[in-house]
Amino acid sequence: MDQQQNVIELKEVTTSFYSRKQELTVVDRVSFNVKQGETLAIVGESGSGKSMTSLSIMQLVPAPNGKITNGEIIFNGEDLLKKPEKAMYTVRGNDISMIFQEPMTSLNPVYTVGEQIREQLMYHQPLSKREAHQKGIEMLERVGFSRAKEIMGEYPHQLSGGMRQRVMIAIALSNNPKLLIADEPTTALDVTVQAQILDLMRNLSNEYDSSIILITHDLGVVAELAQRVVVMYAGQVVEEAAIEDLFDKPLHPYTEGLLNSMPKLDEEQDRLQSIPGAVPTPDNFPVGCRFVTRCPYAMEVCTKEQPTLLEKESGHKVRCFLHEEGVVNDGEHERSS
Amino acid sequence: MTTYIIRRLIMTIPLLIGISIITFAMMQFAPGNPAVLDVDPDIPPEAREAQIEALGLNDPLPVQYARWMGGVVTGDLGNSYISKRPVVDMISERLPNTLILMFASSVLAVVIAIPIGIVSAVRQYTKTDYAITLVSFAGVAVPNFWIGLMLIMFLSVQFGWFPVGGVQTLNADFNLWDRLHHLFLPALVLATADTAALTRYTRTSMLEVKNQDYIRTARAKGFKEGKVIFKHALRNALLPLITIFGLMLPTFIGGSVVVENVFSWPGIGELFLTSVNQRDYPVIMAMTMFTAFLVVIGNLIADILYAIVDPRIEY
């Protein structure tokens, strides 16, 4: 899978919000790629810019205040940011699909499930209403509905949260997208339903060989689905690694903190560990490393300069002075658990 | 659905009875009575007393009310104190004119307000939006009799584009174009305030819906902005507007009192004003009950429309 080509590649993508007084950069020079059939997870706390990154790919950053100011998004060998808005209409929902965090509100309450699947199919493919209906039923069966025919005629409010998220997945996959962006797809669901949805997504991505960008703050979900992980903090990528490397040998103190704050079954713990403080807001980003205010290893240099994202080992990138040559003698530090 | 409508209509009966009692009492507490106002001041007091006695106005209020109610139940709304004609006839000969005016106004209000409201919401905080906001505030604030007079002065008198008043050219045969020509200005004036208000409501409602998750979903599906707005946003935005429109329906009656006078439109609004000035109790009672009934019907229509547009509502 490593040798396979990139489905999408982000280069230095920067997205800002403009208010009357200031420019707030919420996505700061973010670069990563996703390969064919791969599931890439973007992990971070609320406010880390992960959702904005995904909306930037779709070019659905809330207008008129939000704008993608820099960078390239290479998809199918073309830079999406250079394409006219018109061209995006055939990319969205067709080549790249997206499902959202809130299945309860992401479907239009006044149209039937069938209508919402059919319109998606008929918009991007030359299908008659009957063909679209048939395809819709197939899609619903594929995401695990046993009474797909009836579901087509039902309204979103008649379905449970898990069912709605399945419907969203069916809609998103109906045009065989090359890339599926799932923004916290299981966060709003019960734990048992979460597992079902994750299973479904894993099976479908194998079946269709489609790539997934999975946005989540739940490392458990990451472990279930992803092959590679990008950790974001305050709008920047702070670490990127294959899943095993990240869990076994996290390099960035923030990743370490995230892993430590997961409950463990095999160790006795009185309290869960947590990272003190919260993600700074974009108007409050520190001058140096953005994690400096919460970092247990903060050094003098961290408050003054921004570290750069460096490839420490093959496929393992980190943005931290602890791992920059010549800043500290001992590149390795002990995990503090 | 049918049982629901029937149940709703039955529920209005106690409501209407309550309204009739309050109106009846308030009318009696108001100074003056038909005999005092209408009769020649030279008539001797004894004759006036005899008149009041003959109209039954000296009886205790409950007796008067019971007498009136007894008539209503048998379909008799009484005779006008002034013209001595049956109230039913007086209203029924004027009602069609008012209903035509109300219908035209409500259609105008919807047809004008909703597209403008959508434009205002889609172009939020642009010059277009500010201009629409300004005009609609003016529309709410400026009294409609003044707008009516201005339109008559400029469009009718100076330019001669529209007739000054009336339902049709006098003594002419029925002619649809002539009727519409006469209808346009009064309908427009009657619709002004509600159009302006409805524009604002449409804007607010659209803005709220535009931020919903399912609108983002629609965009993520690749739909063009037009489809997102008109298919996915509009139908949801219309839901609250239906209620507001139902509540607006009776305000057309209130507005028609003024507008019909300005445009000499022979409808019940004009009749209402005359009857209040003359303390013509049977006509006032009938008119009030009619308006109250219209409020109830307006709400019922709104609820029924709601159930049609919003699949989440069941009865």
XYZ file of C-alpha atoms in Angstrom:
652
model
C 0.000 0.000 0.000
C 2.967 2.281 0.600
C 3.828 2.367 -3.050
C 0.363 3.365 -4.123
C -0.292 6.788 -5.468
C -1.754 9.706 -3.640
C -5.467 10.286 -3.937
C -5.131 13.717 -2.443
C -2.228 15.815 -1.357
C -2.405 19.006 0.670
C 0.507 21.393 0.401
C 0.839 24.235 2.868
C -2.897 24.822 2.981
C -3.731 27.913 4.992
C -7.250 29.003 5.914
C -8.059 32.225 7.698
C -11.070 33.967 9.102
C -11.378 37.673 8.703
C -13.134 39.912 11.143
C -13.217 43.673 11.073
C -10.099 43.928 13.187
C -7.960 40.925 12.485
C -7.071 37.911 10.446
C -7.248 34.632 12.342
C -5.411 31.696 10.835
C -7.226 28.526 11.815
C -5.445 26.185 9.417
C -1.757 26.991 9.222
C 0.322 25.548 6.366
C -1.121 22.074 6.696
C 0.387 19.418 4.460
C -0.398 15.736 4.264
C -1.421 13.142 1.715
C -3.773 10.218 1.518
C -3.010 7.167 -0.580
C -5.360 4.969 -2.519
C -7.380 2.773 -0.143
C -5.792 4.302 2.912
C -7.534 5.654 5.981
C -5.848 8.689 7.399
C -6.945 9.994 10.766
C -6.680 13.618 11.773
C -6.617 13.848 15.537
C -6.822 16.813 17.834
C -8.849 18.561 20.479
C -11.720 20.888 19.759
C -10.357 24.022 18.170
C -7.299 22.366 16.679
C -8.426 23.145 13.140
C -9.177 19.601 12.028
C -12.737 20.282 10.905
C -11.669 23.451 9.111
C -9.005 21.444 7.293
C -11.663 19.079 5.988
C -13.990 21.920 5.022
C -11.043 23.506 3.215
C -10.649 20.380 1.096
C -14.332 20.618 0.175
C -13.976 24.396 -0.204
C -16.917 24.790 2.114
C -15.213 27.080 4.582
C -18.026 29.319 5.863
C -18.232 32.364 3.593
C -17.837 35.298 3.567
C -15.499 35.482 6.584
C -13.510 32.326 5.970
C -11.041 32.045 3.134
C -8.381 29.645 1.971
C -5.464 32.003 1.589
C -2.606 29.795 0.493
C -1.510 26.359 -0.569
C -2.440 23.651 -2.999
C -4.860 20.751 -2.798
C -3.807 18.268 -5.444
C -6.573 15.859 -6.333
C -6.436 13.721 -9.477
C -3.310 15.585 -10.456
C -5.053 18.941 -10.422
C -5.003 21.733 -7.890
C -8.573 22.078 -6.628
C -7.893 25.570 -5.353
C -7.084 26.738 -8.876
C -10.265 25.323 -10.326
C -13.282 27.585 -10.725
C -16.112 27.200 -8.226
C -18.188 25.587 -10.984
C -15.779 22.679 -11.226
C -16.175 22.013 -7.510
C -19.843 21.158 -8.070
C -18.771 17.992 -9.844
C -16.082 17.199 -7.272
C -18.210 17.574 -4.148
C -20.514 14.657 -3.530
C -19.082 12.850 -6.534
C -15.285 12.512 -6.259
C -15.091 13.626 -2.646
C -17.931 13.019 -0.207
C -18.309 14.067 3.338
C -20.241 12.887 6.366
C -20.684 14.978 9.444
C -20.697 14.745 13.175
C -24.379 15.394 13.771
C -26.494 12.772 12.042
C -29.541 14.134 13.847
C -29.399 17.440 11.996
C -27.416 16.656 8.880
C -30.365 15.316 6.921
C -33.025 17.692 5.665
C -36.103 17.147 7.880
C -38.689 17.899 5.195
C -37.585 15.390 2.559
C -37.737 11.603 2.638
C -34.580 9.550 2.856
C -35.304 8.331 -0.665
C -35.526 11.838 -2.049
C -32.226 12.753 -0.428
C -30.428 9.758 -1.904
C -32.065 10.038 -5.320
C -31.271 13.723 -5.742
C -27.630 12.998 -4.992
C -27.482 10.184 -7.559
C -29.428 12.022 -10.240
C -27.404 15.181 -9.802
C -24.122 13.500 -10.648
C -25.188 10.601 -12.858
C -27.538 10.387 -15.810
C -30.118 8.213 -14.071
C -33.883 8.195 -14.324
C -35.866 8.557 -11.141
C -36.645 4.856 -11.135
C -33.012 3.855 -11.633
C -31.933 6.248 -8.918
C -34.551 4.776 -6.611
C -33.287 1.261 -7.299
C -29.693 2.329 -6.714
C -30.781 4.079 -3.521
C -32.326 0.884 -2.185
C -29.108 -0.978 -3.009
C -27.057 1.612 -1.168
C -29.287 1.394 1.893
C -28.999 -2.397 1.871
C -25.257 -2.083 1.610
C -25.071 0.054 4.742
C -27.057 -2.577 6.594
C -30.743 -1.709 6.357
C -32.850 -4.826 6.083
C -36.017 -2.951 5.171
C -34.387 -0.568 2.730
C -37.520 -0.186 0.604
C -39.560 1.205 3.466
C -36.721 3.400 4.707
C -36.673 5.144 1.318
C -40.148 6.486 2.048
C -39.428 7.549 5.612
C -38.440 10.926 6.958
C -35.260 11.512 8.998
C -37.209 12.081 12.219
C -38.516 8.516 12.019
C -34.969 7.120 12.240
C -32.547 6.796 15.142
C -29.173 8.558 15.213
C -27.282 5.461 14.117
C -29.725 4.846 11.276
C -29.395 8.428 10.109
C -25.629 8.148 10.088
C -25.969 5.010 7.949
C -28.196 6.974 5.605
C -25.556 9.720 5.484
C -22.913 7.113 4.648
C -25.156 5.610 1.965
C -25.653 9.063 0.441
C -21.951 9.864 0.665
C -20.901 6.616 -1.001
C -23.660 6.547 -3.599
C -21.522 8.055 -6.342
C -18.464 5.917 -5.551
C -16.261 8.735 -4.316
C -12.493 8.376 -4.432
C -12.251 10.055 -1.079
C -14.611 10.064 1.884
C -14.147 12.666 4.572
C -15.746 11.624 7.840
C -15.870 14.446 10.363
C -16.382 12.896 13.784
C -18.798 10.331 12.356
C -19.404 8.501 15.621
C -19.077 11.213 18.239
C -22.802 11.805 18.627
C -23.703 8.126 18.768
C -24.084 5.516 21.498
C -21.037 3.327 22.073
C -22.612 0.181 20.615
C -23.818 2.089 17.568
C -20.352 3.639 17.227
C -18.856 0.186 16.878
C -21.393 -0.729 14.184
C -20.706 2.426 12.207
C -16.945 1.904 12.462
C -17.324 -1.691 11.295
C -19.426 -0.500 8.414
C -16.919 2.119 7.381
C -14.054 -0.355 7.537
C -15.903 -2.928 5.436
C -17.014 -0.382 2.880
C -13.566 1.134 2.499
C -12.158 -2.348 1.864
C -14.949 -3.170 -0.554
C -14.696 0.024 -2.570
C -10.954 0.542 -2.066
C -11.804 4.154 -1.328
C -9.681 6.411 0.795
C -10.950 7.931 3.999
C -9.953 10.992 5.937
C -11.242 10.361 9.422
C -11.462 13.346 11.678
C -11.807 12.564 15.341
C -10.639 13.345 18.817
C -11.143 9.739 19.857
C -7.916 7.737 19.701
C -9.921 4.546 20.155
C -11.635 5.225 16.830
C -8.259 5.949 15.271
C -6.909 2.607 16.431
C -9.946 0.869 14.921
C -9.800 2.357 11.469
C -6.718 4.302 10.506
C -3.419 3.289 8.992
C -1.815 6.667 9.418
C -2.402 9.550 11.793
C -1.927 13.282 11.565
C -2.005 15.047 14.925
C -3.123 18.653 14.782
C -2.731 21.298 17.410
C -3.803 24.940 17.158
C -4.118 24.842 13.385
C -0.808 23.108 12.731
C 0.279 19.565 12.082
C 2.473 18.618 15.039
C 3.047 14.963 14.303
C 2.423 12.516 11.505
C 3.061 8.802 11.788
C 1.914 5.313 10.929
C -0.566 4.079 13.482
C 1.770 1.617 15.236
C 4.577 4.162 15.486
C 2.272 6.753 16.956
C 0.905 4.493 19.657
C 4.266 2.880 20.451
C 6.576 5.816 20.170
C 4.859 9.202 20.181
C 7.396 11.944 19.595
C 5.479 15.136 20.287
C 4.684 15.949 23.921
C 1.102 16.724 22.872
C 0.604 13.291 21.304
C 2.091 11.805 24.410
C -0.382 13.740 26.504
C -3.264 12.579 24.346
C -2.219 8.949 24.688
C -1.765 9.289 28.420
C -5.196 10.710 28.829
C -6.763 7.537 27.437
C -8.037 5.167 30.102
C -6.093 1.903 30.218
C -7.537 -1.417 31.252
C -4.265 -3.186 31.974
C -2.951 -0.721 34.511
C -4.435 0.387 37.737
C -5.178 4.087 37.635
C -6.759 6.211 40.293
C -7.234 9.181 38.043
C -7.133 9.760 34.349
C -4.254 11.929 33.304
C -5.054 15.051 31.426
C -3.208 17.801 29.626
C -3.613 20.945 31.714
C -5.210 23.960 30.040
C -6.951 24.242 26.710
C -6.081 24.866 23.070
C -5.334 28.574 22.697
C -7.745 30.478 20.477
C -6.367 31.722 17.139
C -6.078 35.307 18.419
C -3.997 34.030 21.335
C -1.485 31.744 19.671
C 1.923 31.917 21.385
C 4.760 33.415 19.339
C 6.908 30.312 19.570
C 5.701 26.744 19.700
C 1.931 26.805 20.069
C 1.966 24.016 22.628
C 4.479 25.791 24.868
C 1.872 26.914 27.403
C 0.877 23.339 28.190
C 4.081 21.464 27.501
C 5.844 19.707 30.408
C 9.174 19.911 28.572
C 8.981 23.570 27.539
C 12.390 25.156 27.059
C 13.595 28.676 26.551
C 13.730 28.299 22.779
C 10.127 27.098 22.617
C 8.776 30.453 23.729
C 10.738 32.360 21.095
C 10.771 30.388 17.891
C 8.423 28.102 16.053
C 9.699 24.577 15.527
C 9.467 23.135 12.023
C 7.851 19.898 10.959
C 10.730 17.490 10.367
C 10.827 13.914 9.222
C 12.479 12.197 12.174
C 12.245 8.687 10.878
C 10.827 7.374 7.627
C 7.187 8.409 7.564
C 7.294 9.839 11.070
C 7.210 13.630 11.208
C 7.206 15.829 14.263
C 7.179 19.537 15.017
C 9.164 19.875 18.257
C 12.496 21.318 19.363
C 13.140 18.194 21.433
C 13.666 16.433 18.134
C 15.489 19.140 16.214
C 19.203 18.590 15.735
C 21.394 20.834 17.796
C 18.714 22.137 20.097
C 18.996 19.454 22.706
C 21.754 16.885 22.870
C 19.516 14.075 23.842
C 16.890 13.738 21.109
C 15.052 11.046 22.975
C 13.161 11.771 26.113
C 11.509 9.458 28.532
C 7.791 8.990 28.378
C 6.333 10.278 31.553
C 3.731 7.674 32.231
C -57.019 15.069 9.647
C -60.769 15.568 9.131
C -61.489 14.723 12.757
C -58.775 17.138 13.761
C -60.377 19.950 11.746
C -63.811 19.180 13.177
C -62.414 19.090 16.693
C -60.677 22.413 16.141
C -63.889 23.985 14.843
C -65.881 22.715 17.830
C -63.250 24.143 20.135
C -63.836 27.583 18.652
C -67.446 27.704 19.886
C -66.692 28.532 23.545
C -64.019 30.923 22.329
C -66.486 32.793 20.148
C -69.048 32.912 22.966
C -66.437 34.435 25.256
C -65.507 37.016 22.646
C -69.158 37.896 22.091
C -69.743 38.503 25.812
C -66.723 40.769 26.100
C -67.584 42.718 22.954
C -71.187 43.060 24.049
C -70.223 44.409 27.451
C -67.593 46.813 26.113
C -70.002 48.171 23.562
C -72.546 48.983 26.252
C -69.954 50.693 28.446
C -68.957 53.012 25.621
C -70.639 56.429 25.897
C -73.672 57.192 23.727
C -76.270 54.925 22.230
C -77.997 54.729 18.865
C -80.993 56.809 19.920
C -78.885 59.698 21.195
C -76.578 59.827 18.212
C -78.907 59.360 15.360
C -82.019 61.211 16.330
C -82.719 64.840 15.602
C -81.840 66.954 18.719
C -85.185 68.739 18.469
C -87.103 65.574 19.273
C -88.584 65.738 22.801
C -86.918 63.600 25.497
C -90.048 61.474 25.943
C -89.939 60.395 22.320
C -86.254 59.556 22.661
C -86.963 57.498 25.768
C -89.701 55.689 23.909
C -87.225 54.937 21.129
C -84.660 53.523 23.576
C -87.375 51.465 25.233
C -88.545 50.195 21.859
C -85.007 49.053 20.944
C -84.898 47.174 24.256
C -81.865 49.126 25.447
C -83.320 49.632 28.948
C -83.420 45.930 29.678
C -80.683 44.471 31.913
C -77.531 43.545 29.969
C -77.901 39.758 30.388
C -81.404 39.978 28.958
C -80.181 41.982 25.990
C -77.340 39.564 25.449
C -79.635 36.551 25.687
C -81.973 38.132 23.159
C -79.093 38.755 20.749
C -77.681 35.268 21.274
C -81.096 33.746 20.722
C -81.180 35.441 17.354
C -77.678 34.322 16.397
C -78.468 30.685 17.172
C -81.447 30.828 14.801
C -79.351 32.537 12.142
C -80.815 35.982 12.721
C -78.231 38.676 13.387
C -80.927 41.306 13.877
C -81.664 44.495 12.015
C -79.518 47.596 11.869
C -80.771 50.287 14.253
C -80.033 52.924 11.666
C -80.987 51.558 8.270
C -83.471 49.040 9.730
C -82.207 46.456 7.236
C -81.187 42.911 8.239
C -77.521 42.825 9.231
C -77.017 39.584 7.286
C -77.976 41.354 4.067
C -75.815 44.366 4.790
C -72.752 42.209 5.374
C -73.321 39.699 2.623
C -73.642 42.331 -0.076
C -70.326 43.901 0.950
C -68.372 40.844 2.014
C -67.345 39.695 -1.508
C -65.645 43.039 -2.161
C -63.628 42.767 1.033
C -62.753 39.141 0.452
C -61.493 39.981 -3.046
C -59.404 42.795 -1.610
C -58.024 40.604 1.193
C -57.217 37.766 -1.169
C -55.439 40.071 -3.616
C -53.489 41.680 -0.783
C -52.386 38.439 0.766
C -51.262 37.094 -2.618
C -49.361 40.323 -3.266
C -47.767 40.185 0.190
C -46.527 36.628 -0.280
C -45.418 37.087 -3.880
C -43.468 40.233 -3.084
C -42.196 39.497 0.412
C -40.787 35.994 0.083
C -38.460 36.555 -2.914
C -37.262 39.865 -1.487
C -36.721 38.287 1.921
C -34.678 35.504 0.326
C -32.520 38.011 -1.567
C -32.023 39.949 1.651
C -30.895 36.813 3.497
C -28.655 35.480 0.731
C -26.973 38.868 0.424
C -26.810 39.488 4.152
C -24.918 42.654 5.162
C -24.599 43.900 1.581
C -25.990 47.158 0.258
C -28.947 45.263 -1.219
C -29.765 43.862 2.200
C -29.516 47.250 3.879
C -31.725 48.846 1.215
C -34.378 46.148 1.620
C -34.223 46.490 5.388
C -34.663 50.254 5.180
C -37.609 50.056 2.797
C -39.329 47.352 4.822
C -38.990 49.310 8.055
C -40.486 52.274 6.244
C -43.280 50.027 5.002
C -44.135 48.983 8.545
C -43.803 52.482 9.970
C -45.668 54.598 7.419
C -49.452 54.481 7.945
C -51.250 52.937 5.002
C -53.846 55.698 4.629
C -50.975 58.095 3.907
C -49.451 55.742 1.349
C -52.924 55.383 -0.151
C -53.409 59.112 -0.399
C -49.971 59.619 -1.934
C -50.561 56.913 -4.523
C -53.939 58.398 -5.400
C -52.415 61.837 -5.671
C -49.529 60.836 -7.923
C -50.553 57.729 -9.819
C -54.265 58.467 -10.124
C -54.675 62.226 -10.147
C -51.414 63.423 -11.686
C -50.591 60.612 -14.082
C -54.046 59.139 -14.425
C -52.696 55.581 -14.491
C -55.188 54.235 -11.993
C -58.762 55.076 -11.008
C -59.186 57.112 -7.836
C -61.494 54.659 -6.133
C -64.388 52.250 -6.350
C -64.582 48.641 -7.516
C -65.287 49.364 -11.168
C -66.078 52.124 -13.598
C -69.521 53.424 -12.688
C -72.440 52.051 -14.679
C -70.102 49.925 -16.775
C -70.711 46.265 -17.538
C -68.559 43.708 -15.779
C -65.050 43.748 -17.159
C -62.238 41.753 -15.559
C -59.494 44.132 -16.630
C -61.441 47.097 -15.299
C -61.960 45.293 -11.976
C -58.255 44.431 -11.644
C -57.352 47.986 -12.575
C -59.474 49.251 -9.712
C -58.248 46.540 -7.367
C -54.523 47.089 -7.767
C -53.917 50.223 -5.703
C -56.113 49.360 -2.705
C -54.711 45.829 -2.612
C -51.157 47.147 -2.768
C -51.757 49.648 0.014
C -53.512 47.092 2.202
C -50.590 44.710 1.657
C -47.824 47.237 2.430
C -47.342 46.716 6.156
C -47.727 42.953 6.024
C -45.428 42.681 3.000
C -42.794 44.657 4.855
C -43.169 42.560 7.994
C -43.214 39.310 6.049
C -40.021 40.336 4.238
C -38.285 40.724 7.577
C -39.614 37.396 8.832
C -38.527 35.650 5.624
C -35.038 37.099 5.959
C -34.698 36.011 9.594
C -36.061 32.570 8.892
C -33.775 32.038 5.885
C -30.722 33.182 7.823
C -31.491 30.730 10.565
C -32.002 27.849 8.169
C -28.873 28.728 6.184
C -26.731 27.838 9.195
C -28.304 24.429 9.678
C -26.239 21.285 9.260
C -28.416 19.946 6.445
C -27.590 22.998 4.343
C -23.909 22.178 4.727
C -24.806 18.609 3.731
C -26.554 19.903 0.622
C -23.463 21.899 -0.301
C -21.256 18.882 0.387
C -23.416 16.933 -2.054
C -22.160 19.308 -4.726
C -25.419 21.170 -5.312
C -25.316 24.595 -6.857
C -26.222 27.507 -4.641
C -29.631 27.895 -6.287
C -30.611 24.336 -5.528
C -29.288 24.620 -1.984
C -31.324 27.752 -1.330
C -34.546 26.958 -3.148
C -34.829 23.257 -2.549
C -33.193 22.700 0.817
C -33.379 26.004 2.652
C -36.616 27.571 1.438
C -39.028 24.828 2.394
C -37.668 24.754 5.929
C -37.668 28.524 6.138
C -41.319 28.639 5.103
C -42.471 26.680 8.155
C -42.450 29.530 10.689
C -43.762 31.905 8.017
C -46.947 29.905 7.705
C -47.849 30.656 11.307
C -47.072 34.314 10.851
C -49.140 34.436 7.688
C -52.074 32.818 9.477
C -51.876 35.498 12.147
C -51.688 38.219 9.495
C -54.947 37.224 7.844
C -57.194 39.042 10.338
C -55.011 42.147 10.230
C -56.217 42.567 6.659
C -59.711 43.166 8.077
C -58.380 45.862 10.370
C -56.399 47.388 7.524
C -59.385 47.223 5.198
C -61.314 49.572 7.517
C -58.862 52.313 6.632
C -58.042 51.359 3.066
C -61.645 50.898 2.013
C -62.422 54.381 3.228
C -59.465 55.907 1.398
C -60.341 54.172 -1.862
C -64.152 54.313 -1.451
C -64.154 50.543 -1.680
C -67.620 49.321 -0.710
C -66.557 46.530 1.624
C -67.262 45.587 5.200
C -64.410 47.728 6.491
C -66.284 50.810 5.474
C -69.467 49.382 7.006
C -67.624 48.634 10.234
C -66.418 52.200 10.662
C -69.846 53.680 9.958
C -71.571 51.311 12.348
C -69.145 52.072 15.185
C -69.655 55.800 14.715
C -73.407 55.330 14.810
C -73.375 52.838 17.730
C -75.224 50.434 15.498
C -74.928 47.541 17.974
C -76.221 44.637 15.858
C -73.836 45.491 13.008
C -70.854 45.951 15.359
C -71.566 42.622 17.052
C -71.847 40.811 13.733
C -68.660 42.380 12.414
C -66.672 41.582 15.552
C -67.832 38.000 15.572
C -66.925 37.717 11.905
C -63.410 39.039 12.550
C -62.953 36.704 15.505
C -64.060 33.797 13.370
C -61.550 34.852 10.733
C -58.735 34.784 13.288
C -59.716 31.271 14.243
C -59.930 30.193 10.601
C -56.591 31.845 9.834
C -54.936 29.829 12.580
C -56.633 26.659 11.485
C -55.475 27.151 7.890
C -51.948 27.788 9.175
C -52.020 24.567 11.206
C -53.300 22.548 8.271
C -50.664 23.998 5.930
C -48.051 23.249 8.559
C -49.033 19.600 8.610
C -48.799 19.466 4.820
C -45.360 21.095 4.612
C -43.726 19.597 7.702
C -43.712 15.799 7.769
C -42.807 15.795 11.465
C -46.257 17.012 12.451
C -48.990 14.465 12.943
C -52.482 14.753 14.284
